Structure formats: structure tokens, C-alpha cells
Coordinates of C-alpha atoms in Angstrom, one line a residue:
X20 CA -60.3 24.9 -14.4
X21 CA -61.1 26.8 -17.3
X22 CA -63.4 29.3 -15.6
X23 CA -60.2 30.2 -13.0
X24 CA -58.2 30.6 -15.7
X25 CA -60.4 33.1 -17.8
X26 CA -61.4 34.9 -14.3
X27 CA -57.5 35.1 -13.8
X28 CA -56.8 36.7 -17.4
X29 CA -59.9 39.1 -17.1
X30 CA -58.2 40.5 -13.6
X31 CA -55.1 40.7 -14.8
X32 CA -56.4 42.5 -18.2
X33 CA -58.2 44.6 -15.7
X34 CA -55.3 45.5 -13.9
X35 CA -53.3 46.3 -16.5
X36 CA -55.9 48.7 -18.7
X37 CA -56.3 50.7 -15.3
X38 CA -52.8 51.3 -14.4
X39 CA -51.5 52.0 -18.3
X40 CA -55.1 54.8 -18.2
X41 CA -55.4 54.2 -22.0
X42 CA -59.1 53.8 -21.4
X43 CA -60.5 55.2 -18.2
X44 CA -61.3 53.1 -15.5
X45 CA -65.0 52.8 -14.9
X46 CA -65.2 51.7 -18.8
X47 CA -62.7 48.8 -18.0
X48 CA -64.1 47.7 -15.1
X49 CA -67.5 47.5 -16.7
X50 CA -66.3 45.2 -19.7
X51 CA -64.0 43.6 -17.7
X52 CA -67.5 42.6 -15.8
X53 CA -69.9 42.0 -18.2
X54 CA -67.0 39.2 -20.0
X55 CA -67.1 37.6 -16.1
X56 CA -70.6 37.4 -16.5
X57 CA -70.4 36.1 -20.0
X58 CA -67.2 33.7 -20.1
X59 CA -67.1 33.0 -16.8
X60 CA -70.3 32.4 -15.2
X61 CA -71.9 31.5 -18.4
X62 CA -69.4 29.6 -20.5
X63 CA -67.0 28.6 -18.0
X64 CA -69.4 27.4 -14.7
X65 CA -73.0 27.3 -16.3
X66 CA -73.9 28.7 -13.5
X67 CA -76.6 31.7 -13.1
X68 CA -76.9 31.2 -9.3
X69 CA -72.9 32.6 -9.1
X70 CA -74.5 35.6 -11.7
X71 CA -76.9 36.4 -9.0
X72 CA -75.2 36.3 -6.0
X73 CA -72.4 38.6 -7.5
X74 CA -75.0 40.9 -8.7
X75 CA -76.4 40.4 -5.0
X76 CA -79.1 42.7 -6.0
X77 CA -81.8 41.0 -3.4
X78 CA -79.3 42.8 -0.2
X79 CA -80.7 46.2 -1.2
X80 CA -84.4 44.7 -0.3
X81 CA -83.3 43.4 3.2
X82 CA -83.8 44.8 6.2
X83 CA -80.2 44.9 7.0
X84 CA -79.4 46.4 4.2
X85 CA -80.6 49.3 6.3
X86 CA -80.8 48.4 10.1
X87 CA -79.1 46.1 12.2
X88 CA -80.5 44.6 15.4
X89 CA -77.5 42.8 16.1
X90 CA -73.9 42.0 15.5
X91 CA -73.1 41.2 11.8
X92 CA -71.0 39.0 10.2
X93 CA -70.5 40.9 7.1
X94 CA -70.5 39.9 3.4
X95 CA -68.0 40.6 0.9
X96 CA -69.7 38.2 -2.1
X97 CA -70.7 39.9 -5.0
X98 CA -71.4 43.6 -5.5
X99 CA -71.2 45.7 -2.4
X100 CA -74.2 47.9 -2.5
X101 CA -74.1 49.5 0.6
X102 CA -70.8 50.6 -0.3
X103 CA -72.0 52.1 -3.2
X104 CA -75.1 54.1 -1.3
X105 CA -72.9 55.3 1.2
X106 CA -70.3 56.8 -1.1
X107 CA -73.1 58.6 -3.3
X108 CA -74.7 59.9 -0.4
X109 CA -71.0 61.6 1.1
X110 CA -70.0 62.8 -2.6
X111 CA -73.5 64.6 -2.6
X112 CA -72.5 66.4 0.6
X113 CA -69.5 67.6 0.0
X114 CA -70.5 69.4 -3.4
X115 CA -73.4 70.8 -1.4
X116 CA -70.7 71.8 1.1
X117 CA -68.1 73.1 -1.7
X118 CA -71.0 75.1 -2.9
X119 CA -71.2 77.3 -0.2
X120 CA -67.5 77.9 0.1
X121 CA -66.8 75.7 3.1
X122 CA -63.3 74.5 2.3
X123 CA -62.0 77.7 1.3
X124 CA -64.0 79.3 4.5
X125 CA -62.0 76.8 7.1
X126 CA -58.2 77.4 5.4
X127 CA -58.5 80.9 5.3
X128 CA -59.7 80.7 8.9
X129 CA -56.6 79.0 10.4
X130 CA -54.7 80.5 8.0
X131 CA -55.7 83.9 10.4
X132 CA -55.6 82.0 13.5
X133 CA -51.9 81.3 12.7
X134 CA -51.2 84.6 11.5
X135 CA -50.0 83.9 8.3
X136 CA -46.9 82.8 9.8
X137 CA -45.3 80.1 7.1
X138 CA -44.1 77.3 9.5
X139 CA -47.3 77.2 12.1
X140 CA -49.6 77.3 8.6
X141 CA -47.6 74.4 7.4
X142 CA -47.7 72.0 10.4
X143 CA -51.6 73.3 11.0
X144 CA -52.7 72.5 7.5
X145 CA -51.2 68.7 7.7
X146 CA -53.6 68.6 10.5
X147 CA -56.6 69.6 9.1
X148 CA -55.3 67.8 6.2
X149 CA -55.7 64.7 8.1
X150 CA -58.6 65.7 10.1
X151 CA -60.9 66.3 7.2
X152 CA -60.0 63.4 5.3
X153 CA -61.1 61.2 8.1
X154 CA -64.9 62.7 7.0
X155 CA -64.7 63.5 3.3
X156 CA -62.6 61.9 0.4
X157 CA -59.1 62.7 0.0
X158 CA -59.4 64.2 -3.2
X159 CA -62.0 67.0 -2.2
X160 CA -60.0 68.0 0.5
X161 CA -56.5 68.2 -1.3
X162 CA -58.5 70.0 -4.7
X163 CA -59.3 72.7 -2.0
X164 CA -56.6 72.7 0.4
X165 CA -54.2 72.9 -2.4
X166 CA -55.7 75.4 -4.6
X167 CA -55.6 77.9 -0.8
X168 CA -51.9 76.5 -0.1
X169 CA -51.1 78.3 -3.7
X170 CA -53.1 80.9 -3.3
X171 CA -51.7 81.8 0.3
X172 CA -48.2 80.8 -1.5
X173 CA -48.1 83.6 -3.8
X174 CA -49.6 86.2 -0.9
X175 CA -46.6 85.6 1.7
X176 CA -43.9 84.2 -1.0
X177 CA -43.3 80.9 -0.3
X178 CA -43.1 77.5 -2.3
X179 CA -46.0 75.9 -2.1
X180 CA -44.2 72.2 -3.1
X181 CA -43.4 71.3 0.3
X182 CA -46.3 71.9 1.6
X183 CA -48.9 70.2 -0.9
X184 CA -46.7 67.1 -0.9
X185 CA -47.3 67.0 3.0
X186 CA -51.0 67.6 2.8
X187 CA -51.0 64.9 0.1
X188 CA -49.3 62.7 2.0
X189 CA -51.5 63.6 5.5
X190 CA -54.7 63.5 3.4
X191 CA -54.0 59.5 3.0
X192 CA -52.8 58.7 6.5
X193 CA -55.9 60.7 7.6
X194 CA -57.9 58.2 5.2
X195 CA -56.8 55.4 7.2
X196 CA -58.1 56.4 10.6
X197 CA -61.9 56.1 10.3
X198 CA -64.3 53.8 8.2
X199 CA -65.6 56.5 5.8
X200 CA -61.6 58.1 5.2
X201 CA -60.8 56.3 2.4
X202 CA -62.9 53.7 0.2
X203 CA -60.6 50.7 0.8
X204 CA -61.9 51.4 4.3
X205 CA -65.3 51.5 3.2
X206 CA -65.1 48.1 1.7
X207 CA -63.1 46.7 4.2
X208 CA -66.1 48.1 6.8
X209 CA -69.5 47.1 5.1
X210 CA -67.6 43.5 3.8
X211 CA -66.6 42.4 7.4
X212 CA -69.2 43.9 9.3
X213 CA -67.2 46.7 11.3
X214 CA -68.2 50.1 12.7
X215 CA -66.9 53.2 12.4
X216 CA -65.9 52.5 16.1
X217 CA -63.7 49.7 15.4
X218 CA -62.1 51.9 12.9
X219 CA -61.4 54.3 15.0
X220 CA -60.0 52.6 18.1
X221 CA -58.2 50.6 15.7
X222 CA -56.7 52.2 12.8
X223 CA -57.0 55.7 14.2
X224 CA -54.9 54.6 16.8
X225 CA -52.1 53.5 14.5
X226 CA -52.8 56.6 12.5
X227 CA -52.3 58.9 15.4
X228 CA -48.7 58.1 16.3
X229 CA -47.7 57.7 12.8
X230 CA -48.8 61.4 12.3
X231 CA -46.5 62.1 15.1
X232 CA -43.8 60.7 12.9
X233 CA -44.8 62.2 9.8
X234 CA -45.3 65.8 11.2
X235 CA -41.5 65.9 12.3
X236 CA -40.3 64.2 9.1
X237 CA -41.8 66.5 6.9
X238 CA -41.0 69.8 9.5
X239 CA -37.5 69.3 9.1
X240 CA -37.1 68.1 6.0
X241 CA -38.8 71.0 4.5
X242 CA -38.2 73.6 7.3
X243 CA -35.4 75.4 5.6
X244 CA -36.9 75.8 2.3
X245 CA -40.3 77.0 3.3
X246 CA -38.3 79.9 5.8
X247 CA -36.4 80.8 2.9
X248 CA -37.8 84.1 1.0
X249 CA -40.5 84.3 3.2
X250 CA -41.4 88.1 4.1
X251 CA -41.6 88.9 7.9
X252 CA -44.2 90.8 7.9
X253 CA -47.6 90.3 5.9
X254 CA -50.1 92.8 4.6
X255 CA -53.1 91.4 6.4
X256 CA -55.5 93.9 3.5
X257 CA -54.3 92.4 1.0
X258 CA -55.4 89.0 2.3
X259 CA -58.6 87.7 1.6
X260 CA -61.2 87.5 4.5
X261 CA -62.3 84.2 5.6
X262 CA -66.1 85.4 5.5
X263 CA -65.7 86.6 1.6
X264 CA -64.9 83.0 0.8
X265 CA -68.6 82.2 1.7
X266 CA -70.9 82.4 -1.4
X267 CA -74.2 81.5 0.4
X268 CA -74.3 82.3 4.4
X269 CA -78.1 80.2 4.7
X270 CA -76.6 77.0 2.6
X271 CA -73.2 77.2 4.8
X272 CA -75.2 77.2 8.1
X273 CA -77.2 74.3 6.9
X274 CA -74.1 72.4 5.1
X275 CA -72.5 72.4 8.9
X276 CA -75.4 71.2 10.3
X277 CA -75.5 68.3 8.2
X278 CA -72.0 67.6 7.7
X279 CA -71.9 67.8 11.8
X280 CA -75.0 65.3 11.6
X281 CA -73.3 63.0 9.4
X282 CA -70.6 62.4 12.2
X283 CA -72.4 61.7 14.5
X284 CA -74.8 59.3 12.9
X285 CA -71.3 57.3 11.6
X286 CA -69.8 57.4 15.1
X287 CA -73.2 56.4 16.8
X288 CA -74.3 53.7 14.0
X289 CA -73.2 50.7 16.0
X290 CA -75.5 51.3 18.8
X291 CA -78.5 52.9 16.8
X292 CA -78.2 50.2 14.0
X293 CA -78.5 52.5 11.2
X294 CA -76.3 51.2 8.2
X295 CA -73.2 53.3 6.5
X296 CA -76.1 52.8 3.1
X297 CA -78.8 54.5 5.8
X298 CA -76.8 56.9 6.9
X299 CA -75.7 57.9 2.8
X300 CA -79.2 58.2 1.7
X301 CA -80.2 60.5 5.0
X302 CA -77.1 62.4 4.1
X303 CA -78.0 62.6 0.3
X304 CA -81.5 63.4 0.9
X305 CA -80.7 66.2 3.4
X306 CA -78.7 68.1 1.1
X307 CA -81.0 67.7 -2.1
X308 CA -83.8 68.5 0.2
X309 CA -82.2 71.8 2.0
X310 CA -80.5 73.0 -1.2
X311 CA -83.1 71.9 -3.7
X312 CA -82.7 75.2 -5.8
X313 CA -79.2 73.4 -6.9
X314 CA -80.5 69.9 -6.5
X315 CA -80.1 68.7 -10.2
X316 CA -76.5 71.0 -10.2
X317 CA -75.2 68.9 -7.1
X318 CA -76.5 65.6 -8.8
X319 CA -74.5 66.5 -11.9
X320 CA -71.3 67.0 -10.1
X321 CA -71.4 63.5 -8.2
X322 CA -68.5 61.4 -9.2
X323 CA -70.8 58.5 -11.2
X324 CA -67.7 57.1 -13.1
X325 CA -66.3 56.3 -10.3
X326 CA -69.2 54.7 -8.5
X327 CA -69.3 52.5 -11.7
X328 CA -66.0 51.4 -11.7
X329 CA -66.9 50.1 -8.3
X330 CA -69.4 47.9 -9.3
X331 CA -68.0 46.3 -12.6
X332 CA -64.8 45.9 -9.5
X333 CA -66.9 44.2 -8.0
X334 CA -68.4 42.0 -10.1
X335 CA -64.5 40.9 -11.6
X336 CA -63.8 40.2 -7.8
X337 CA -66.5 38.1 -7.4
X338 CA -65.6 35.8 -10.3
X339 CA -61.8 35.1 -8.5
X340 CA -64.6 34.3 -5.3
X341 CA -66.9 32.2 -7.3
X342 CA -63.4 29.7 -9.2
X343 CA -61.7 30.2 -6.2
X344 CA -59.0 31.6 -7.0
X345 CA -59.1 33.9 -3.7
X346 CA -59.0 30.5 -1.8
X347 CA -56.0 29.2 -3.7
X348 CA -54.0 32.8 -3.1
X349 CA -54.9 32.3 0.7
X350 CA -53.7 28.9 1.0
X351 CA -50.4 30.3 -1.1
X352 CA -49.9 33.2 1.9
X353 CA -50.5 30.9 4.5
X354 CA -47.7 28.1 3.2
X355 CA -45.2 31.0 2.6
X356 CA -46.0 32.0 6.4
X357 CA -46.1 29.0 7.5
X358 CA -49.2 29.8 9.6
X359 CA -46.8 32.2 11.7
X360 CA -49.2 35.1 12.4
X361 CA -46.1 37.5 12.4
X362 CA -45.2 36.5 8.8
X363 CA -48.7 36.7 8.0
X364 CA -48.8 40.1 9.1
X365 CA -46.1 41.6 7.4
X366 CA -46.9 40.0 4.2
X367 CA -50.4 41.7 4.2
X368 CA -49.1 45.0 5.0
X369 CA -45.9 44.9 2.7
X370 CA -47.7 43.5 -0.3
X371 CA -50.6 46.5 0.3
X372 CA -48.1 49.3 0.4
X373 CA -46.0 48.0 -2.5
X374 CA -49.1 47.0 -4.3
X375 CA -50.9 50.0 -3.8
X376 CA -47.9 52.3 -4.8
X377 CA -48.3 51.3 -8.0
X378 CA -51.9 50.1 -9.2
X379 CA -55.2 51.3 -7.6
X380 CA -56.1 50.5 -4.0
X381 CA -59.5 49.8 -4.2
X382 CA -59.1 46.5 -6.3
X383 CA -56.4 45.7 -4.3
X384 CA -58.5 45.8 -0.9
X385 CA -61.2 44.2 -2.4
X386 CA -59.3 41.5 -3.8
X387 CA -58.2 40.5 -0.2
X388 CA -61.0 40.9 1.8
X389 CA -61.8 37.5 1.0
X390 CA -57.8 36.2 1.0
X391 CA -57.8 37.5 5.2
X392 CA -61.2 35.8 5.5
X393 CA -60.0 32.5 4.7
X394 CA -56.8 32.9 6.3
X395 CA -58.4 33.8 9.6
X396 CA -60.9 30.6 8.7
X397 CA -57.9 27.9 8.0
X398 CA -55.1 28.8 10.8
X399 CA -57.4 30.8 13.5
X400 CA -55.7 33.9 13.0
X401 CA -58.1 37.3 14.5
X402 CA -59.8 38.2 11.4
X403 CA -59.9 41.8 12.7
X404 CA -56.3 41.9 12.7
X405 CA -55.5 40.7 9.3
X406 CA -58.1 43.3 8.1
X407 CA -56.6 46.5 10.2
X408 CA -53.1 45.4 8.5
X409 CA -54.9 45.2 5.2
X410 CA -56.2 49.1 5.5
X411 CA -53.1 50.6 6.7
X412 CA -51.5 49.1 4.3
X413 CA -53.7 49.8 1.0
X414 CA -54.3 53.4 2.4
X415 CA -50.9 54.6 3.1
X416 CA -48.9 52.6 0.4
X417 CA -50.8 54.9 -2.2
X418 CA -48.6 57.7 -0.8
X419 CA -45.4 56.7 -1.7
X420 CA -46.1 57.3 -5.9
X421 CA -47.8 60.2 -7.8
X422 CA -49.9 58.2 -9.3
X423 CA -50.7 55.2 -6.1
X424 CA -53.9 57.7 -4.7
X425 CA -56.0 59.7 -6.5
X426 CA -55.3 62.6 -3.6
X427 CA -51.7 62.6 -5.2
X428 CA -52.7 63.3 -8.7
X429 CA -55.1 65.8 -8.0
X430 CA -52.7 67.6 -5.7
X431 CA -50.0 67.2 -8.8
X432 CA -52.4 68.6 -11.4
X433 CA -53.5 71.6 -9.1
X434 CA -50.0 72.4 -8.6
X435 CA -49.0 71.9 -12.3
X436 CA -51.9 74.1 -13.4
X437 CA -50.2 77.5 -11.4
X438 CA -46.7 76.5 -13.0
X439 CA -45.6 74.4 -9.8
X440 CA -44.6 71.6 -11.2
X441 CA -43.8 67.9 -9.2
X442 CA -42.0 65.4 -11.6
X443 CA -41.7 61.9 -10.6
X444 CA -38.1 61.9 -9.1
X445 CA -38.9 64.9 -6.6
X446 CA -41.8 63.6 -5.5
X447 CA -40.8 59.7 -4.9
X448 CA -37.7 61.0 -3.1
X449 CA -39.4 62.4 -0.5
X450 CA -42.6 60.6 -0.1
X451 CA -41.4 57.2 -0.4
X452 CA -39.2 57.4 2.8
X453 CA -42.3 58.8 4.8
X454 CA -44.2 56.0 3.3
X455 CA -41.7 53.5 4.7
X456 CA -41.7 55.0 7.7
X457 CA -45.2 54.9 8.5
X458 CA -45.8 51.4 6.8
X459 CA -43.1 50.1 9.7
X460 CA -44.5 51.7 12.7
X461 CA -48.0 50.9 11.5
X462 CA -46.8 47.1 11.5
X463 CA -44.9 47.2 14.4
X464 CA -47.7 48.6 16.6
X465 CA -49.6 45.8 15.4
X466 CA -47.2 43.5 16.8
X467 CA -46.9 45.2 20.1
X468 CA -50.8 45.7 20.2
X469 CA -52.3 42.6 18.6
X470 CA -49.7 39.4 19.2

């Protein structure tokens, strides 16, 4: 009793030192862990085989750590390593890719395909807003696909507002169509053993109608103001050339190549049995390898607090598992359904958006990736169905608050730093509406699909 109730206070602690950002996340998360370890495991359950299996260390040195033969159950005790791995190996890419001008290379090449025109750029850029964040983490592609939204902004006088709160917004829905989009995906993936497959005939199926929605809520309710001011006619020489963007022609050739290898090997790792932590390192390696005059500059850029804060997450998770408390919340879900798999349903997927508007998704997943495992245990509900509710959920709730995705801050502080600046108010009343919007067709087409 007294180890749940410590585990319990060192969550909530947790929780609460991330969302107020006095200290920065990866530092809470790490002491939050190491008092699990301590007060816990040690004082609370005497127990250094729970230290052991949440520090699941041994996974890294089995085989299926890094091939599968066969189907796999998954495992969401302890740290997840080969979420971890894979993350590394994708951040590593995309600075190689940054590098070389790639982003800015791609906008400024539809921006010409378009013609510059204001309305076709707008509706075009949601989609590769959405597109690319299916591959690469939303906040690389809204730090670049902002900072060209402005940039194009100031050459064909338009506000760039509207259309950085829709490339926000379609940078998290985009996250929530594949395995590697977003990392609540990630977890959600490598925990319960899913492919990138699964994702995609699952959640990118939801994600594709709700980005029918979301394109014509966002066209007309920002239509007007983005026509307004705008000049009719554009000075393509004083437009920057898609080509100029490139800084290194070699390294962009070889950053497609790998980038285009990458996608493959994650839509084809179900049938070759390569692991998401295989197919990082391969990734990781290839970049290091092909760009090794930048190697040590590309391994300075990577992201490490953030791959920290997963893995003191982790390890706080893991003491809710080891008391569990996970158990208890299950069995609380399941008596306020009833067992009725529609109630069931739309508590998951309410309680992630909501949740996830407000504190950071990636706890949030991770805390209930054990909570839909026992559900699906105790009332025989499709485990696979709980968890598709759970990532549209965590990934799209994040949209409806500047501060429930880290693609919305970035996008915010981008914005802010040209003198564009998106308070609270403006940005809540007209994201939270989308978000509503897709959070209800996203449930309902689990309804008609699923039940």
C-alpha cells in the first residue's frame, strides 16, 4: 500500500513539474525516476527484480530486440528501448537532411508548382504538412515549414497566422497516421507489438477523412483573410529559387536516398522482421557514415534531453505497473463502462484529447498502454481497438492548446520571433473547434468500423 501510494505522488509530482516548465522536463523525469527506484522499489517493495525489469536492460541483448521471426506480442514493462533507438536514429536523419537544405528545397518547390498563388499554397502546404509528418517529427517539419510560410508571407503580402495554425494543426493529424508520426505512436507500436502496416490501415485511415474535414474547416474559415491584401500578380525574381535553398547538392542526393530507404524499410518491416530499433540504427549509421565530415556536428544537434526524458518516463511508468496502480485505473474505466465497449471507447478517446490538451502526450500514452491491456484482458474487448482510440486520441488532442504538442509551440515561437504573434485566445478559438471535430469523426469511424 505504501509503495502505490509513493508511486502515485511521484506521477503526480511529475506531472505537475512538467506542465508548470519551472524545471525542464528531461531533469524531472530523471529524478522523478531515480526516487521510483529509490522509495519505491527499494523502500516501498524490497524488491530489485521490479528495478530490473523496469530498467529492462537485458531486451537490448535479445535477438528480438533486432529481428522478429514471427508475430510478437509486444512489451510495454519497463523502459522501452527500442523506442528509444529508433527515435535517435530518425532525429539523426533529419539533421543530416536539414543540413543540406531539404525542407526549405521541397516548400519552395511547391511553392512554384502553385505559382505563388495564396489559396492553392495554403491548402498544398497542410498537405505536405501532413505528409511529412507521417515520416519525420512534427516539430522539424513545422520549424521549417513555418520559417518558408513567413518568409513566402512577407514576399506576396499575406498573414502568415492562418496558415501556420493550419500546418500546426495538420502536422499532428499527420502524426497520427503512421507508427513513426508521432512518439505516442512509437510507444503505442514497439509496446503492443504493431507494424507500421497496422498503423497505416488503421489510423491512417481515420486520419485520411478527418483531413478531408479539416482542409474545408480551415479553407473557409480563413479563406477571406488570407485573399485579403494579397497582390495579383508576383515578381517571380525576386523569389528565391528552389535550387539556391540547397547548401550541398552530393549530401542532398544521398539524404533522399536514405530518407527514401528509411520508408521503405518501415513499411516493409513486418515481412522482413527488421525491428523499428534496426531500422534506427541502419538509419543513424547511414547518415554518420555518408556525411561523416559533419558526423560529430549531426550528433551534437540530436535532441538527447528529450530521449532522456523518455527513459526516466519510463521508468515512473513502470513503478504505477509494478504497485499496480495501472490495474486498479483499469478496473475503475471498466466499472464506469460497464464493460460496454462503446463507453469504453469514448472514454479512451475523450480522456486522451482532453488530457493531452493540456499536459504532455507522451506520459499520457504511456500511462495507458498498460490500462487498454488489461481492459482488453478482463472484458475481451480487441486490444487493437482500444489502442487505435488511444493514438488518435493522444495525437490530435495536443492540437487543440498552444502548449498540448510540442509542433504548436515551435510554430508559436517561430511566428513570435518575425513579430507574428498567436496569444492564447486566438489560437484556442480556432483550433479547439477543429480539434473537436476530428476527435468525433475519429471516434465515430471507430464505431462504424470496429463494433
Amino acid at each position: 500500500m505504501l509503495a502505490q501510494v509513493v508511486a502515485v505522488v511521484i506521477f503526480i509530482a511529475m506531472f505537475l513539474f512538467i506542465v508548470t516548465e519551472i524545471v525542464e522536463r528531461h531533469i524531472v523525469s530523471l529524478v522523478c525516476a531515480l526516487l521510483t527506484v529509490i522509495f519505491v522499489f527499494g523502500l516501498g517493495m524490497h524488491s530489485m527484480s521490479a528495478v530490473i525489469e523496469t530498467l529492462n536492460i537485458k531486451s537490448i541483448f535479445m535477438t528480438e530486440f533486432w529481428y522478429l521471426s514471427g508475430e510478437t506480442s509486444g512489451n510495454s514493462s519497463g523502459i522501452n528501448w527500442e523506442t528509444i533507438l529508433f527515435i535517435f536514429g530518425m532525429m539523426v536523419m533529419v539533421e543530416g537532411m536539414a543540413r543540406v537544405g531539404f525542407f526549405r528545397w521541397l516548400c519552395m518547390r511547391i511553392a512554384r508548382l502553385v505559382n505563388y498563388q495564396v489559396i492553392p499554397l495554403f491548402v498544398t502546404f497542410m498537405i505536405l504538412s501532413t505528409i511529412l509528418a507521417m515520416f519525420i517529427d512534427s516539430i522539424t517539419v513545422i520549424l521549417f515549414l513555418a520559417a518558408v510560410t513567413i518568409e513566402l508571407s512577407q514576399l506576396l503580402k499575406f498573414n502568415p497566422v492562418p496558415m501556420i495554425l493550419s500546418e500546426i494543426f495538420c502536422a499532428n493529424l499527420g502524426g497520427s497516421a503512421t507508427m513513426c508520426g508521432d512518439p505516442p505512436n512509437i510507444i503505442i507500436g514497439t509496446s503492443l507489438g504493431y507494424s507500421f502496416t497496422d498503423f497505416v490501415t488503421n489510423t491512417g485511415v481515420i486520419a485520411g477523412v478527418c483531413l478531408i474535414a479539416v482542409l474545408a474547416y480551415f479553407y473557409l474559415l480563413f479563406r477571406k483573410e488570407l485573399l485579403a491584401g494579397g497582390p495579383k500578380t508576383v515578381d517571380y525574381d525576386s523569389l528565391p529559387s528552389p535550387e539556391s535553398t540547397i547548401t550541398d547538392k552530393k549530401g542532398f542526393a544521398v539524404s533522399c536516398v536514405i530518407f527514401a530507404a528509411a520508408i521503405v524499410l518501415l513499411v516493409t518491416h513486418a515481412q522482413t522482421g527488421l525491428t523499428v530499433s534496426t531500422i534506427g540504427s541502419l538509419v543513424a549509421v547511414a547518415t554518420l557514415v555518408t556525411s561523416w565530415k559533419y558526423a560529430i556536428l549531426l550528433l551534437k544537434k540530436v535532441d538527447y534531453k528529450t530521449l532522456l526524458f523518455f527513459i526516466g518516463l519510463f521508468v515512473v511508468i513502470g513503478g504505477l505497473e509494478q504497485t499496480g496502480i495501472l490495474e486498479i485505473i483499469a478496473g475503475f474505466i471498466g466499472r464506469i463502462s460497464g464493460g460496454n465497449v462503446m463507453v469504453m471507447i469514448a472514454i479512451i478517446i475523450w480522456l486522451s484529447a482532453i488530457s493531452s490538451a493540456f499536459v504532455d502526450n507522451i506520459p499520457f500514452a504511456t500511462t495507458m498502454i498498460p490500462i487498454i491491456k488489461s481492459l482488453s484482458a478482463t472484458y475481451g474487448v480487441d486490444l487493437s481497438m482500444l489502442a487505435w482510440t488511444l493514438a488518435m486520441g493522444t495525437d490530435i488532442g495536443g492540437s487543440a492548446t498552444p502548449i498540448g504538442a510540442s509542433a504548436n509551440v515551435v510554430g508559436i515561437a517561430t511566428a513570435s520571433r518575425e513579430g507574428y504573434v498567436i496569444k492564447w485566445g486566438l489560437y484556442c478559438k480556432k483550433m479547439m473547434p477543429a480539434t473537436v471535430i476530428v476527435v468525433l469523426i475519429s471516434m465515430l469511424l471507430i464505431y462504424f468500423r470496429y463494433l
